[in-house]
Amino acid sequence: MALTLKMSCSITASLTVFVLSLLFSISSSANVSPPIPICNSTPYPSLCRSSLPNNNATANVYDYGRFSVKKSLSAARKFSSLIQKYLSRPSALTAGTIGALEDCRLLAESNIDFLTNSFQVVNKTQTLSTLRADDVQTLLSALLTNTQTCLDGLEETASSWRSKNGISIPLANDTRLYRVSLALFRKGWVHNNNRGPSKPHKKHSAFKDGKLPLKMSEENRVLFETVGRRKLLQTDSNQVMVKSIVTVSQDGTGNYTTINDAIAAAPNNSIASNGYYLIYVTAGIYEEHVSIAKNKKYLMMIGDGINQTVITGSNNVVDGSTTFNSSTFAVVGQGFVAVNLTIRNTAGAIKHQAVALRNGADLSTFYSCSFEGYQDTLYVHSLRQFYTECDIYGTVDFIFGNAAVVFQNCNIYSRLPMSGQFNAITAQGRTDPNQNTGISIQNCNIRAADDLASNNGTTKTYLGRPWKEYSRTVYMQSYIDTLVNSAGWREWSGDFALSTLYYAEFNNKGPGSNTTSRVTWPGYHMINATDAGNFTVSSFLLGDDWIPQTGAPYSSSL
């Protein structure tokens, strides 16, 4: 990741003009427009008041929320058209700028989907279940993440592009409107007490009586039983539904020889109740940049085991990729499940940002997988994610992003970085206090990889640092070895975010868990069981509603 973004003087000047004109407009109309107290609950009350209709004295937070989401949808469509206009003249662009704009186009299309789905919900009712409200808050949270990712990519690879202001300024204006929409939705539809206390401890078993629980045809069952590791897929009461199964094998004995070909053949827009399209990837090293698009929903990919089925690539920022597009494996299709895979980025520490997995798939699960890289290994980009019994290797900011994500029973290994670098395990990217995002690390092992362990001990390793202003990360019930510096956490730049972040520790163990010398930032906390319960699978992800169908083992609570 690049350092904290700073707008150029020209952008700042343009925004200043925008804000002054906005204030003038509000001031000149103050004698005819009644105040809108609802707007005081948003981060931009003046923008809220100027953007929303204020001629209806009976309008409530739901009316304003609907209008704001609708206006946000209009803004997202305009921005998407703007990106397309620039991309229609590629001869005037550098390769880096084209790459950043293509990322922005993909993200803008997702934003249109998120806002369309959100408006369909809020336009029908002002009473939502906890799960449905969480769905919409998740989409509106990801909306902000996508706009920030677009801006980050432009700063990263297109910093000298003369027309960048033509993208950055509209994007900054849209971001303010999106934040107003999120704040109004949370005030109207989301009630924190809906979730209630964390449920009693519940451990879901990986398998039962040694029998495979997958529901499938006898022909597919015979095929599936050739899979090497069978440590998977059993819930206490439900069987995992599999609609069809295909095999990827490099020797030509399967249905496909490449993973991407198998993905391309998968049905579009499947629904959970119809069962998974299961792709079994036999042992081998697959040099592919795998991409699972938004229309490839409810895919399950199973390999022959960590270090047996290996997917590898080497894209990186030094060689011209954006961080977003440097991933070996990228998934955005909802409901994705992966089991028994290794995903690597082999660019090495010298290439800086080089992502192994980028995950923007809602309700996605990774079980018994390994992610290997150095800087920016695992990009938990957005939406809701769960990882269990996985291995994660890296150096600088190697678990980063702005998803709502829980890591449970994982091994997190810090590697030896380049000379002069320090290790930061996490760099969480929450940009708004109303986003329901954060990184929760529960019952994991935090250790040094072999290359770091055999080093002379001069490398400093930290639990995390604040990539964005409202960065949120919690470690609980985990083993923390001696590699972690006694301060625990590292600043990003000066006092940036130290009072707005939320970093917490609960009931950890091991020599690196001693909190006596931890940082004293306003945003750092040592929490009790009640607070820690807010970051469990059942509370933080509402995971009891969707993880059982994946068959992955998990604990609901502390």
Coordinates of C-alpha atoms in Angstrom, one line a residue:
M1 CA 0.0 0.0 0.0
A2 CA 1.0 3.5 -0.6
L3 CA 1.4 5.9 2.3
T4 CA -1.6 8.0 3.4
L5 CA -3.0 9.8 0.4
K6 CA -2.4 13.5 0.3
M7 CA -4.3 15.6 -2.3
S8 CA -2.3 17.8 -4.6
C9 CA -2.6 21.5 -4.3
S10 CA -4.8 21.7 -7.3
I11 CA -7.2 19.2 -5.9
T12 CA -7.2 21.0 -2.5
A13 CA -7.9 24.3 -4.2
S14 CA -10.7 22.9 -6.3
L15 CA -12.3 21.3 -3.2
T16 CA -12.0 24.6 -1.4
V17 CA -13.9 26.3 -4.1
F18 CA -16.5 23.5 -4.0
V19 CA -17.0 23.8 -0.3
L20 CA -17.1 27.6 -0.3
S21 CA -19.7 27.6 -3.1
L22 CA -21.7 25.0 -1.2
L23 CA -21.6 27.0 2.0
F24 CA -22.7 30.2 0.1
S25 CA -25.6 28.2 -1.4
I26 CA -26.7 27.0 2.0
S27 CA -26.4 30.5 3.5
S28 CA -28.3 32.2 0.8
S29 CA -31.2 29.8 1.1
A30 CA -31.3 29.7 4.9
N31 CA -34.2 32.1 5.1
V32 CA -36.5 29.9 2.9
S33 CA -35.4 26.4 3.8
P34 CA -36.2 24.8 7.2
P35 CA -33.3 23.1 9.0
I36 CA -32.9 19.4 8.7
P37 CA -31.9 18.0 12.1
I38 CA -31.5 14.5 10.6
C39 CA -28.5 15.7 8.7
N40 CA -26.7 16.4 12.0
S41 CA -26.2 12.7 12.4
T42 CA -24.1 12.5 9.2
P43 CA -20.4 13.4 8.7
Y44 CA -21.4 16.2 6.3
P45 CA -24.4 18.1 7.6
S46 CA -24.1 21.0 5.1
L47 CA -23.8 18.6 2.1
C48 CA -26.7 16.6 3.5
R49 CA -28.9 19.7 3.8
S50 CA -28.0 21.0 0.3
S51 CA -28.5 17.6 -1.4
L52 CA -31.8 16.5 0.1
P53 CA -35.3 17.9 -0.5
N54 CA -36.2 20.0 2.5
N55 CA -39.7 21.2 1.5
N56 CA -41.5 18.3 3.2
A57 CA -42.1 19.1 6.9
T58 CA -43.2 15.5 7.6
A59 CA -40.2 13.8 6.1
N60 CA -38.4 11.4 8.4
V61 CA -35.0 9.7 8.4
Y62 CA -36.4 6.9 6.1
D63 CA -37.5 9.4 3.5
Y64 CA -34.1 11.2 3.5
G65 CA -32.3 7.8 3.5
R66 CA -34.2 6.7 0.4
F67 CA -33.6 9.9 -1.4
S68 CA -29.9 9.9 -0.5
V69 CA -29.4 6.3 -1.7
K70 CA -31.2 7.2 -4.9
K71 CA -29.1 10.2 -5.5
S72 CA -26.0 8.2 -4.7
L73 CA -27.0 5.7 -7.5
S74 CA -27.3 8.6 -9.9
A75 CA -23.8 9.8 -9.0
A76 CA -22.4 6.3 -9.3
R77 CA -23.8 6.0 -12.9
K78 CA -22.3 9.3 -13.9
F79 CA -18.9 8.4 -12.5
S80 CA -19.0 5.1 -14.4
S81 CA -19.7 7.0 -17.6
L82 CA -16.9 9.3 -16.9
I83 CA -14.4 6.4 -16.5
Q84 CA -15.6 5.0 -19.7
K85 CA -15.1 8.3 -21.5
Y86 CA -11.4 8.4 -20.4
L87 CA -10.9 4.7 -21.4
S88 CA -12.4 5.3 -24.8
R89 CA -9.2 7.3 -25.6
P90 CA -6.5 4.9 -24.6
S91 CA -3.8 6.4 -26.9
A92 CA -3.6 9.4 -24.6
L93 CA -3.0 7.2 -21.5
T94 CA 0.0 5.4 -20.1
A95 CA -0.2 1.7 -19.3
G96 CA -0.3 2.5 -15.6
T97 CA -3.1 4.9 -16.0
I98 CA -5.1 2.5 -18.1
G99 CA -4.7 -0.2 -15.4
A100 CA -5.9 2.2 -12.7
L101 CA -8.9 3.3 -14.7
E102 CA -9.8 -0.3 -15.5
D103 CA -9.8 -1.0 -11.8
C104 CA -12.0 2.0 -11.3
R105 CA -14.4 0.8 -14.0
L106 CA -14.8 -2.6 -12.3
L107 CA -15.3 -0.9 -8.9
A108 CA -17.8 1.6 -10.3
E109 CA -19.9 -1.2 -11.9
S110 CA -20.0 -2.9 -8.5
N111 CA -21.0 0.3 -6.8
I112 CA -24.0 0.6 -9.2
D113 CA -25.0 -3.0 -8.3
F114 CA -24.6 -2.2 -4.5
L115 CA -26.7 0.9 -4.7
T116 CA -29.4 -0.7 -6.9
N117 CA -29.8 -3.5 -4.5
S118 CA -29.7 -1.2 -1.5
F119 CA -32.4 1.1 -3.0
Q120 CA -34.6 -1.8 -3.7
V121 CA -34.5 -2.7 0.0
V122 CA -34.9 0.7 1.5
N123 CA -37.6 1.8 -0.9
K124 CA -39.9 -0.9 0.2
T125 CA -39.8 -0.8 4.0
Q126 CA -38.5 1.0 7.1
T127 CA -38.5 -2.2 9.1
L128 CA -35.7 -4.7 8.4
S129 CA -34.5 -7.8 10.2
T130 CA -31.0 -7.7 11.7
L131 CA -29.6 -9.8 8.9
R132 CA -31.3 -7.8 6.1
A133 CA -30.1 -4.5 7.7
D134 CA -26.6 -6.0 7.9
D135 CA -26.8 -6.9 4.2
V136 CA -27.4 -3.3 3.2
Q137 CA -25.0 -1.8 5.7
T138 CA -22.4 -4.2 4.2
L139 CA -23.1 -3.0 0.7
L140 CA -22.9 0.7 1.6
S141 CA -19.7 0.0 3.5
A142 CA -18.2 -1.7 0.4
L143 CA -19.4 1.3 -1.7
L144 CA -17.0 3.5 0.2
T145 CA -14.2 0.9 0.0
N146 CA -14.5 0.7 -3.7
T147 CA -14.3 4.5 -4.2
Q148 CA -11.2 4.6 -1.9
T149 CA -9.6 1.8 -3.9
C150 CA -10.1 3.6 -7.1
L151 CA -8.5 6.7 -5.7
D152 CA -5.6 4.7 -4.2
G153 CA -4.9 3.1 -7.6
L154 CA -4.9 6.5 -9.3
E155 CA -2.4 7.9 -6.8
E156 CA -0.3 4.7 -7.0
T157 CA 0.1 4.4 -10.8
A158 CA -1.3 7.5 -12.4
S159 CA 0.1 10.3 -10.2
S160 CA 1.4 12.3 -13.1
W161 CA -1.7 12.0 -15.3
R162 CA -2.7 15.5 -16.2
S163 CA -6.5 14.7 -16.2
K164 CA -6.4 12.9 -12.8
N165 CA -8.2 15.8 -11.1
G166 CA -11.1 15.2 -13.5
I167 CA -11.5 11.8 -11.8
S168 CA -10.4 12.6 -8.2
I169 CA -12.6 15.6 -7.6
P170 CA -15.9 13.9 -8.7
L171 CA -14.8 10.8 -6.8
A172 CA -14.2 12.9 -3.6
N173 CA -17.6 14.5 -4.0
D174 CA -19.3 11.2 -4.5
T175 CA -17.6 9.8 -1.5
R176 CA -19.1 12.5 0.7
L177 CA -22.6 11.7 -0.6
Y178 CA -22.0 8.0 -0.1
R179 CA -21.0 8.6 3.5
V180 CA -24.2 10.6 4.1
S181 CA -26.2 7.7 2.7
L182 CA -24.5 5.2 5.0
A183 CA -25.0 7.5 8.0
L184 CA -28.7 7.9 7.3
F185 CA -29.2 4.2 6.7
R186 CA -27.5 3.3 9.9
K187 CA -29.5 5.9 11.9
G188 CA -32.8 4.7 10.4
W189 CA -32.5 1.0 9.8
V190 CA -29.7 -0.3 11.9
H191 CA -30.2 -0.8 15.6
N192 CA -27.1 -2.0 17.5
N193 CA -29.2 -3.7 20.1
N194 CA -30.8 -6.0 17.5
R195 CA -27.9 -8.3 17.6
G196 CA -28.1 -9.0 21.3
P197 CA -25.4 -10.8 23.3
S198 CA -23.1 -13.3 21.6
K199 CA -24.6 -16.8 21.5
P200 CA -23.2 -19.6 23.7
H201 CA -20.1 -21.4 22.5
K202 CA -20.8 -23.6 19.6
K203 CA -18.2 -25.6 17.8
H204 CA -19.1 -27.0 14.4
S205 CA -17.3 -30.2 13.5
A206 CA -15.4 -30.6 10.2
F207 CA -16.7 -34.1 9.6
K208 CA -18.8 -36.8 11.2
D209 CA -18.0 -40.5 11.5
G210 CA -15.4 -40.2 8.8
K211 CA -18.1 -39.9 6.2
L212 CA -18.3 -37.4 3.4
P213 CA -21.5 -35.4 3.9
L214 CA -21.8 -33.9 0.4
K215 CA -25.2 -34.4 -1.3
M216 CA -24.5 -35.3 -4.9
S217 CA -25.2 -38.0 -7.5
E218 CA -23.5 -41.4 -7.1
E219 CA -21.4 -40.7 -10.1
N220 CA -20.2 -37.4 -8.6
R221 CA -19.7 -39.0 -5.2
V222 CA -17.3 -41.6 -6.7
L223 CA -15.4 -38.8 -8.4
F224 CA -15.3 -36.8 -5.3
E225 CA -13.9 -39.6 -3.2
T226 CA -10.8 -39.5 -5.2
V227 CA -10.0 -36.2 -3.5
G228 CA -6.9 -36.6 -1.3
R229 CA -7.6 -34.7 1.9
R230 CA -11.1 -35.3 3.2
K231 CA -10.8 -33.1 6.2
L232 CA -13.8 -31.0 5.2
L233 CA -17.4 -30.2 4.9
Q234 CA -19.7 -31.4 7.7
T235 CA -22.1 -29.4 9.8
D236 CA -24.0 -30.5 12.8
S237 CA -27.3 -30.6 11.2
N238 CA -27.1 -29.8 7.5
Q239 CA -25.3 -31.4 4.6
V240 CA -23.5 -29.4 2.0
M241 CA -25.4 -29.2 -1.2
V242 CA -23.4 -29.8 -4.4
K243 CA -25.1 -29.4 -7.8
S244 CA -22.3 -30.6 -10.0
I245 CA -18.6 -31.3 -9.9
V246 CA -15.8 -30.9 -12.5
T247 CA -12.1 -31.8 -12.3
V248 CA -9.1 -29.7 -13.3
S249 CA -6.0 -31.8 -14.0
Q250 CA -2.9 -30.7 -15.8
D251 CA -2.4 -34.1 -17.4
G252 CA -5.6 -33.9 -19.3
T253 CA -7.5 -36.6 -17.4
G254 CA -10.0 -34.2 -16.0
N255 CA -12.7 -32.0 -17.5
Y256 CA -10.3 -29.1 -17.8
T257 CA -6.6 -28.4 -17.8
T258 CA -6.8 -24.9 -16.4
I259 CA -8.7 -23.4 -13.4
N260 CA -9.9 -20.4 -15.4
D261 CA -11.5 -22.7 -18.0
A262 CA -13.4 -24.5 -15.3
I263 CA -14.6 -21.2 -13.8
A264 CA -15.7 -19.9 -17.2
A265 CA -17.9 -23.0 -17.7
A266 CA -19.6 -22.6 -14.3
P267 CA -23.2 -21.4 -14.4
N268 CA -23.9 -17.7 -13.9
N269 CA -25.7 -16.2 -10.9
S270 CA -26.4 -19.5 -9.0
I271 CA -28.3 -19.3 -5.8
A272 CA -27.3 -21.0 -2.5
S273 CA -30.3 -23.2 -2.3
N274 CA -29.4 -24.8 -5.7
G275 CA -26.1 -26.1 -4.4
Y276 CA -22.4 -25.4 -5.2
Y277 CA -20.7 -25.9 -8.5
L278 CA -17.6 -27.7 -7.2
I279 CA -14.3 -27.5 -9.0
Y280 CA -11.8 -30.1 -7.8
V281 CA -8.3 -29.0 -8.7
T282 CA -5.8 -31.9 -8.6
A283 CA -2.3 -31.6 -7.2
G284 CA 0.1 -29.5 -9.3
I285 CA 1.5 -26.0 -9.7
Y286 CA -0.9 -23.9 -11.6
E287 CA 0.7 -20.7 -13.0
E288 CA -2.5 -18.8 -13.5
H289 CA -3.9 -15.5 -12.5
V290 CA -7.3 -16.8 -11.4
S291 CA -10.3 -14.5 -11.5
I292 CA -13.8 -15.3 -10.3
A293 CA -16.2 -12.6 -11.5
K294 CA -19.3 -11.3 -9.7
N295 CA -21.7 -13.5 -11.8
K296 CA -19.9 -16.7 -10.8
K297 CA -21.7 -17.2 -7.5
Y298 CA -21.6 -20.1 -5.1
L299 CA -18.5 -21.8 -6.5
M300 CA -16.6 -24.3 -4.3
M301 CA -13.0 -25.0 -5.1
I302 CA -11.2 -27.9 -3.5
G303 CA -7.6 -28.9 -3.9
D304 CA -5.5 -31.8 -2.8
G305 CA -4.0 -29.9 0.1
I306 CA -1.7 -27.1 1.1
N307 CA 1.5 -27.3 -0.9
Q308 CA -0.1 -29.9 -3.1
T309 CA -2.5 -27.8 -5.2
V310 CA -0.6 -24.5 -5.7
I311 CA -1.8 -21.5 -7.7
T312 CA 1.0 -19.0 -8.3
G313 CA 1.7 -15.7 -10.0
S314 CA 4.1 -12.8 -9.7
N315 CA 2.3 -9.5 -10.6
N316 CA 3.4 -6.5 -8.5
V317 CA 3.4 -2.8 -8.2
V318 CA 7.1 -2.3 -9.1
D319 CA 6.4 -3.9 -12.5
G320 CA 3.4 -1.7 -13.2
S321 CA 0.3 -3.3 -11.6
T322 CA -2.0 -1.6 -9.2
T323 CA -2.1 -3.2 -5.8
F324 CA -5.7 -4.1 -6.5
N325 CA -4.8 -5.9 -9.8
S326 CA -1.5 -7.5 -8.6
S327 CA -3.3 -10.6 -7.1
T328 CA -2.6 -14.1 -8.2
F329 CA -6.2 -15.1 -7.2
A330 CA -9.1 -12.6 -7.3
V331 CA -12.7 -13.4 -6.3
V332 CA -15.8 -11.3 -6.2
G333 CA -18.5 -13.9 -6.8
Q334 CA -20.7 -14.2 -3.8
G335 CA -20.7 -17.3 -1.6
F336 CA -17.2 -18.6 -2.8
V337 CA -15.7 -21.5 -0.8
A338 CA -12.1 -22.7 -1.1
V339 CA -10.6 -25.7 0.6
N340 CA -7.1 -27.3 0.6
L341 CA -5.3 -24.8 -1.7
T342 CA -2.0 -22.8 -1.6
I343 CA -2.2 -19.4 -3.3
R344 CA 1.2 -17.6 -3.8
N345 CA 2.6 -14.4 -5.2
T346 CA 6.3 -15.1 -6.0
A347 CA 7.3 -11.5 -6.8
G348 CA 9.4 -11.4 -3.6
A349 CA 10.0 -8.6 -1.1
I350 CA 11.9 -6.5 -3.5
K351 CA 8.8 -5.9 -5.6
H352 CA 6.9 -4.4 -2.7
Q353 CA 3.1 -4.6 -3.0
A354 CA 2.3 -8.1 -4.5
V355 CA -1.0 -9.7 -3.6
A356 CA -1.6 -13.5 -3.4
L357 CA -5.4 -13.4 -2.8
R358 CA -7.7 -10.4 -3.3
N359 CA -11.1 -11.2 -1.9
G360 CA -14.2 -9.0 -2.5
A361 CA -16.7 -11.9 -2.4
D362 CA -19.5 -11.5 0.1
L363 CA -20.2 -14.5 2.4
S364 CA -16.9 -16.2 1.3
T365 CA -15.0 -18.8 3.2
F366 CA -11.5 -20.2 3.0
Y367 CA -10.8 -23.4 4.9
S368 CA -7.4 -25.1 5.2
C369 CA -5.7 -22.8 2.7
S370 CA -2.3 -21.1 2.6
F371 CA -1.5 -17.6 1.4
E372 CA 2.1 -16.8 0.6
G373 CA 3.8 -13.5 -0.2
Y374 CA 5.7 -10.6 1.3
Q375 CA 4.1 -7.1 1.3
D376 CA 0.3 -7.1 1.0
T377 CA -0.1 -10.9 0.8
L378 CA -3.8 -11.2 1.7
Y379 CA -6.1 -8.4 0.5
V380 CA -9.4 -8.8 2.4
H381 CA -10.9 -6.1 0.2
S382 CA -14.5 -5.8 1.1
L383 CA -17.8 -7.4 2.3
R384 CA -18.1 -10.4 4.7
Q385 CA -15.4 -13.1 4.9
F386 CA -14.3 -16.0 7.1
Y387 CA -11.0 -17.9 7.2
T388 CA -10.4 -21.0 9.3
E389 CA -7.3 -23.2 9.8
C390 CA -5.4 -21.2 7.2
D391 CA -1.7 -20.2 7.0
I392 CA -0.8 -16.6 6.1
Y393 CA 2.8 -15.6 5.3
G394 CA 4.1 -12.1 4.8
T395 CA 6.0 -9.0 5.9
V396 CA 4.6 -5.5 5.5
D397 CA 0.8 -5.0 5.9
F398 CA 0.3 -8.6 4.8
I399 CA -3.3 -8.8 6.0
F400 CA -5.0 -5.7 4.8
G401 CA -8.2 -4.3 3.4
N402 CA -11.6 -3.2 4.6
A403 CA -13.8 -6.3 4.8
A404 CA -15.7 -7.5 7.8
V405 CA -13.5 -10.6 8.4
V406 CA -12.8 -13.1 11.1
F407 CA -9.7 -15.3 11.2
Q408 CA -10.2 -18.3 13.4
N409 CA -7.6 -21.1 14.2
C410 CA -5.2 -19.7 11.7
N411 CA -1.4 -19.6 11.7
I412 CA 0.0 -16.2 10.9
Y413 CA 3.7 -16.1 10.0
S414 CA 5.9 -13.0 9.7
R415 CA 8.7 -13.5 7.2
L416 CA 12.1 -11.7 6.9
P417 CA 11.5 -8.4 5.1
M418 CA 14.0 -6.3 3.2
S419 CA 16.8 -4.6 5.0
G420 CA 15.5 -1.6 6.9
Q421 CA 11.8 -2.7 6.9
F422 CA 9.7 -3.6 9.8
N423 CA 6.8 -6.1 9.7
A424 CA 3.2 -5.1 10.3
I425 CA 0.8 -8.0 10.3
T426 CA -2.4 -6.0 9.6
A427 CA -3.3 -2.7 7.9
Q428 CA -7.0 -2.3 8.2
G429 CA -8.6 0.2 5.9
R430 CA -11.9 1.5 7.5
T431 CA -12.6 5.1 6.3
D432 CA -15.9 5.8 8.0
P433 CA -17.1 5.1 11.6
N434 CA -20.5 3.8 10.2
Q435 CA -18.8 1.0 8.2
N436 CA -19.4 -2.5 9.7
T437 CA -15.9 -3.5 8.8
G438 CA -12.8 -4.6 10.6
I439 CA -10.3 -7.5 11.2
S440 CA -11.0 -10.0 14.0
I441 CA -8.2 -12.5 14.8
Q442 CA -9.5 -15.2 17.2
N443 CA -7.6 -18.3 18.5
C444 CA -4.8 -17.9 16.0
N445 CA -1.0 -18.4 16.3
I446 CA 1.2 -15.4 15.7
R447 CA 4.7 -16.7 15.0
A448 CA 7.9 -16.1 13.0
A449 CA 8.4 -17.9 9.8
D450 CA 11.6 -19.9 9.5
D451 CA 13.6 -17.2 7.7
L452 CA 12.7 -14.6 10.3
A453 CA 13.2 -17.0 13.2
S454 CA 16.8 -17.7 12.1
N455 CA 17.5 -14.0 11.6
N456 CA 19.5 -12.0 14.2
G457 CA 16.4 -10.6 15.8
T458 CA 16.7 -7.0 14.6
T459 CA 13.5 -7.0 12.6
K460 CA 10.6 -5.4 14.5
T461 CA 7.1 -6.9 14.1
Y462 CA 3.9 -5.2 15.0
L463 CA 0.3 -6.4 15.3
G464 CA -0.8 -3.7 12.9
R465 CA -0.9 -0.1 11.8
P466 CA -3.7 2.3 10.7
W467 CA -3.9 2.4 6.9
K468 CA -7.0 4.5 7.1
E469 CA -8.6 6.9 9.6
Y470 CA -11.0 4.5 11.4
S471 CA -8.8 1.4 11.2
R472 CA -10.3 -1.4 13.3
T473 CA -8.5 -4.6 14.4
V474 CA -9.0 -7.0 17.3
Y475 CA -6.8 -9.9 18.5
M476 CA -8.4 -12.2 21.0
Q477 CA -7.7 -15.6 22.5
S478 CA -4.6 -15.9 20.3
Y479 CA -1.0 -17.1 20.9
I480 CA 1.5 -14.2 20.3
D481 CA 5.1 -15.3 20.2
T482 CA 8.2 -13.3 21.0
L483 CA 8.5 -11.7 17.6
V484 CA 5.9 -9.0 18.3
N485 CA 7.4 -5.8 19.7
S486 CA 6.4 -4.9 23.2
A487 CA 4.5 -1.7 22.0
G488 CA 2.3 -4.0 20.0
W489 CA 1.2 -1.5 17.4
R490 CA 2.9 0.9 15.0
E491 CA 1.8 4.4 13.9
W492 CA 1.3 5.0 10.1
S493 CA 2.5 8.6 9.9
G494 CA 2.8 10.8 13.0
D495 CA -0.4 11.0 14.9
F496 CA -2.6 10.0 12.0
A497 CA -5.7 8.0 13.1
L498 CA -4.4 7.4 16.6
S499 CA -7.5 8.8 18.2
T500 CA -10.0 7.5 15.7
L501 CA -8.8 3.9 15.2
Y502 CA -10.0 1.0 17.3
Y503 CA -7.4 -1.5 18.2
A504 CA -8.1 -4.0 20.9
E505 CA -6.7 -7.1 22.6
F506 CA -8.5 -9.7 24.7
N507 CA -7.2 -12.8 26.6
N508 CA -4.2 -13.5 24.4
K509 CA -1.3 -15.6 25.6
G510 CA 2.3 -16.2 24.8
P511 CA 5.4 -14.0 25.4
G512 CA 4.3 -11.4 22.9
S513 CA 0.9 -10.9 24.5
N514 CA 2.2 -8.9 27.5
T515 CA 0.4 -5.5 27.4
T516 CA 2.5 -3.8 30.0
S517 CA 4.4 -1.7 27.5
R518 CA 1.7 -1.4 24.8
V519 CA 1.0 1.9 23.0
T520 CA -1.1 4.4 24.9
W521 CA -3.1 5.8 22.0
P522 CA -6.7 7.0 22.6
G523 CA -7.9 4.4 20.2
Y524 CA -6.1 1.4 21.8
H525 CA -8.1 -0.8 24.2
M526 CA -7.7 -3.8 26.4
I527 CA -11.3 -5.2 26.3
N528 CA -13.5 -7.5 28.4
A529 CA -15.5 -10.5 27.2
T530 CA -18.6 -8.5 26.5
D531 CA -16.7 -6.2 24.1
A532 CA -14.8 -9.1 22.6
G533 CA -18.1 -10.8 21.9
N534 CA -18.9 -8.1 19.4
F535 CA -16.1 -9.5 17.2
T536 CA -17.1 -13.1 17.1
V537 CA -18.4 -15.0 14.1
S538 CA -22.0 -14.9 15.3
S539 CA -22.0 -11.2 16.1
F540 CA -19.5 -9.6 13.8
L541 CA -20.4 -11.6 10.7
L542 CA -23.8 -13.0 11.7
G543 CA -22.0 -16.1 10.5
D544 CA -24.5 -18.6 12.0
D545 CA -26.8 -17.6 9.1
W546 CA -24.4 -18.5 6.3
I547 CA -21.3 -20.4 7.3
P548 CA -23.0 -23.7 8.1
Q549 CA -23.9 -24.3 4.5
T550 CA -20.2 -24.1 3.5
G551 CA -19.4 -27.1 5.8
A552 CA -16.3 -25.3 7.2
P553 CA -15.7 -25.7 11.0
Y554 CA -16.1 -22.7 13.2
S555 CA -16.9 -21.5 16.7
S556 CA -19.8 -19.1 17.0
S557 CA -18.5 -17.2 19.9
L558 CA -15.6 -16.9 22.4

